Structures are given as C-alpha cells and as structure tokens.
Amino acid sequence: RLAVGHFDGAHLPAPFALASSLALFPLSPSLIVPMTLSLGGGAVTVSPALADAMQALGLPLRLADPLTAGQALKQVAQQRCSRGLSPLKFAVGHDYSSQAYHLRYLLAASGLHARFENSKPGEVSPCDIDIVALPSPLMADGLATGAIDGFCAAEPWSSVAVDRGVGCMIAATAAIWRGGPDKVL
C-alpha cells in the first residue's frame, strides 16, 4: 500500500527500504527512513528434535552465544548429509526481512550457506541449509508438523513456538548483529 500511494508512511522491515531503493520489487518507490523503530527483536528457533541433536554434541545452547549454536547446527547438518538425509529446512518471513539477513549471517559465520527455494542444482553444496519463505504467524505450526526444522522471525513468533512446546530458541538476533535494525518507519 505504501508503494501504490495508499499510505504515506509504514512500519516495515529495515531491508525493505533498501530493496525498494534498488528496484528489487515490481513497484519500488523511493523511500526515506527517518527512524528505526526496533533493533534485533527476534530469534532463531528450532524444533525440539533439532535442539536435542545439537545439545547431544555437547555444545551449550545459549541465546547470547549464536556462534556455538551455529557450530552445533553445522555439525548436525553435516551428519544428516553424510547419512544421505535431506538438508535442514529453515523459514524466514521474506527474502528481504531483517531475520533473513540474521539467519544468513549466522549460517555463513558457521560455515554453512543458505540454499533458497529457487537455487539451481549444483549451485550450492547438498549439505547446506534450505531456506523457504513462510508467513511468521505460521512458523510454529510449521515446526509442529515437521514442515520446517527451524525459523528466524521477529517476536512474538519464537515465544509462541516455545509456549506451545514445539520450539526451542537457540540464538537471539540481537546477539547475531548487535544494534542491527529490525523495523523502521
């Protein structure tokens, strides 16, 4: 609605303004961001089964220590690959969401790469993490049904998954990128 002039201002993920300026959307208006509304307000959340597999490696899972969580995630991903199992599947709300950048940064720092739905065979290692787009309100359901193994989303969606007993937070986005913008005006 911002792009077609229905609104003069909007609350949106910080990377959307940059993507619009780069004309990455079909309708890409010129946007000015006068203020940041929130910083690092999300988490990386995984299924209880994945959290158990990560903890079985003897690496503690603490929200403030994303690198240790990333190292455990890499080991589990490599184990799955060596057994011929499908790659882990994580969800983000949108390719240009702050959480997509947080997740990709964590994976890259851990020696893993994001393989998006539209990747061509051979572009990335079969041991990398598959990333799909899923509306944030459906992420806890995705964990519960096994459609995804984890996600990175703004709050309250990680808390919803934990409260329902279908998720375990392994990293706070504020610890992945300290002071990183989340939502802007």
C-alpha positions as semicolon CSV with decimal commas, in nm:
position;residue;x (nm);y (nm);z (nm)
1;R;0,000;0,000;0,000
2;L;0,298;0,227;0,053
3;A;0,421;0,151;-0,300
4;V;0,091;0,248;-0,463
5;G;0,035;0,563;-0,255
6;H;-0,238;0,437;-0,020
7;F;-0,014;0,517;0,279
8;D;0,235;0,798;0,330
9;G;0,427;0,604;0,592
10;A;0,455;0,249;0,714
11;H;0,619;0,024;0,970
12;L;0,834;-0,218;0,771
13;P;1,139;-0,446;0,790
14;A;1,456;-0,238;0,750
15;P;1,584;-0,422;0,439
16;F;1,259;-0,348;0,252
17;A;1,359;0,020;0,217
18;L;1,697;-0,078;0,074
19;A;1,541;-0,336;-0,161
20;S;1,292;-0,074;-0,281
21;S;1,574;0,175;-0,345
22;L;1,749;-0,092;-0,552
23;A;1,425;-0,153;-0,750
24;L;1,406;-0,517;-0,641
25;F;1,026;-0,512;-0,617
26;P;0,783;-0,479;-0,910
27;L;0,672;-0,148;-0,756
28;S;0,973;0,018;-0,595
29;P;0,902;0,370;-0,471
30;S;1,172;0,600;-0,343
31;L;1,165;0,567;0,035
32;I;1,316;0,770;0,316
33;V;1,369;0,607;0,656
34;P;1,353;0,880;0,921
35;M;1,382;0,646;1,218
36;T;1,447;0,294;1,338
37;L;1,161;0,155;1,543
38;S;1,328;-0,159;1,682
39;L;1,664;-0,333;1,694
40;G;1,725;-0,710;1,689
41;G;1,381;-0,815;1,809
42;G;1,376;-1,179;1,708
43;A;1,532;-1,520;1,749
44;V;1,639;-1,832;1,568
45;T;1,412;-2,114;1,684
46;V;1,442;-2,485;1,609
47;S;1,230;-2,794;1,668
48;P;1,284;-2,981;1,995
49;A;1,429;-3,274;1,798
50;L;1,688;-3,050;1,631
51;A;1,768;-2,879;1,963
52;D;1,822;-3,224;2,121
53;A;2,053;-3,328;1,835
54;M;2,251;-3,004;1,875
55;Q;2,279;-3,044;2,253
56;A;2,389;-3,408;2,214
57;L;2,709;-3,270;2,060
58;G;2,799;-3,126;2,400
59;L;2,774;-2,764;2,291
60;P;2,559;-2,549;2,520
61;L;2,272;-2,359;2,357
62;R;2,255;-2,007;2,496
63;L;2,065;-1,721;2,332
64;A;2,360;-1,485;2,377
65;D;2,606;-1,726;2,209
66;P;2,497;-1,765;1,846
67;L;2,836;-1,890;1,725
68;T;2,822;-2,201;1,945
69;A;2,467;-2,267;1,825
70;G;2,585;-2,221;1,466
71;Q;2,870;-2,467;1,516
72;A;2,629;-2,726;1,656
73;L;2,390;-2,662;1,367
74;K;2,673;-2,716;1,118
75;Q;2,766;-3,049;1,277
76;V;2,406;-3,172;1,268
77;A;2,371;-3,058;0,905
78;Q;2,690;-3,245;0,811
79;Q;2,574;-3,559;0,993
80;R;2,245;-3,550;0,802
81;C;2,431;-3,504;0,474
82;S;2,668;-3,796;0,545
83;R;2,364;-4,020;0,608
84;G;2,202;-3,913;0,282
85;L;1,915;-3,735;0,459
86;S;1,751;-3,423;0,320
87;P;1,900;-3,088;0,426
88;L;1,761;-2,900;0,723
89;K;1,484;-2,659;0,624
90;F;1,452;-2,316;0,785
91;A;1,192;-2,047;0,723
92;V;1,205;-1,668;0,713
93;G;0,915;-1,431;0,661
94;H;1,056;-1,277;0,342
95;D;1,384;-1,282;0,150
96;Y;1,433;-0,915;0,238
97;S;1,338;-0,936;0,604
98;S;1,586;-0,847;0,876
99;Q;1,555;-1,203;1,002
100;A;1,660;-1,343;0,663
101;Y;1,980;-1,141;0,690
102;H;2,033;-1,251;1,051
103;L;1,990;-1,617;0,960
104;R;2,216;-1,598;0,654
105;Y;2,482;-1,417;0,859
106;L;2,469;-1,685;1,133
107;L;2,488;-1,966;0,878
108;A;2,779;-1,808;0,691
109;A;2,970;-1,743;1,015
110;S;2,921;-2,112;1,095
111;G;3,046;-2,235;0,758
112;L;2,701;-2,309;0,617
113;H;2,525;-2,143;0,327
114;A;2,164;-2,066;0,255
115;R;2,007;-2,257;-0,028
116;F;1,689;-2,080;-0,138
117;E;1,385;-2,240;-0,297
118;N;1,488;-2,109;-0,639
119;S;1,851;-2,234;-0,627
120;K;1,959;-2,441;-0,923
121;P;2,104;-2,790;-0,867
122;G;2,480;-2,773;-0,831
123;E;2,484;-2,406;-0,720
124;V;2,540;-2,498;-0,357
125;S;2,653;-2,794;-0,152
126;P;2,390;-3,056;-0,071
127;C;2,488;-3,012;0,296
128;D;2,373;-2,651;0,313
129;I;2,051;-2,531;0,477
130;D;1,736;-2,492;0,268
131;I;1,555;-2,163;0,333
132;V;1,191;-2,107;0,244
133;A;0,957;-1,811;0,285
134;L;0,670;-1,865;0,528
135;P;0,443;-1,609;0,696
136;S;0,565;-1,563;1,053
137;P;0,228;-1,649;1,214
138;L;0,254;-1,997;1,056
139;M;0,607;-2,078;1,173
140;A;0,512;-2,250;1,500
141;D;0,268;-2,466;1,302
142;G;0,547;-2,545;1,054
143;L;0,767;-2,669;1,338
144;A;0,480;-2,868;1,491
145;T;0,405;-3,050;1,165
146;G;0,770;-3,105;1,071
147;A;0,739;-2,895;0,755
148;I;1,040;-2,692;0,875
149;D;1,323;-2,767;1,118
150;G;1,368;-2,408;1,233
151;F;1,299;-2,044;1,161
152;C;1,417;-1,693;1,223
153;A;1,141;-1,444;1,297
154;A;1,063;-1,133;1,497
155;E;0,881;-1,171;1,823
156;P;0,632;-1,296;1,932
157;W;0,663;-1,596;1,697
158;S;0,956;-1,766;1,872
159;S;0,781;-1,724;2,206
160;V;0,464;-1,872;2,055
161;A;0,659;-2,181;1,943
162;V;0,823;-2,219;2,286
163;D;0,491;-2,172;2,469
164;R;0,330;-2,439;2,252
165;G;0,620;-2,676;2,320
166;V;0,714;-2,704;1,953
167;G;1,026;-2,484;1,951
168;C;1,349;-2,402;2,130
169;M;1,520;-2,065;2,084
170;I;1,891;-2,111;2,009
171;A;2,005;-1,756;1,923
172;A;1,875;-1,403;1,975
173;T;1,904;-1,185;1,666
174;A;2,037;-0,906;1,889
175;A;2,339;-1,132;1,960
176;I;2,388;-1,216;1,591
177;W;2,402;-0,849;1,484
178;R;2,432;-0,615;1,779
179;G;2,232;-0,299;1,712
180;G;2,110;-0,432;1,377
181;P;1,792;-0,260;1,259
182;D;1,477;-0,468;1,264
183;K;1,176;-0,245;1,190
184;V;1,185;0,111;1,053
185;L;0,942;0,391;0,970
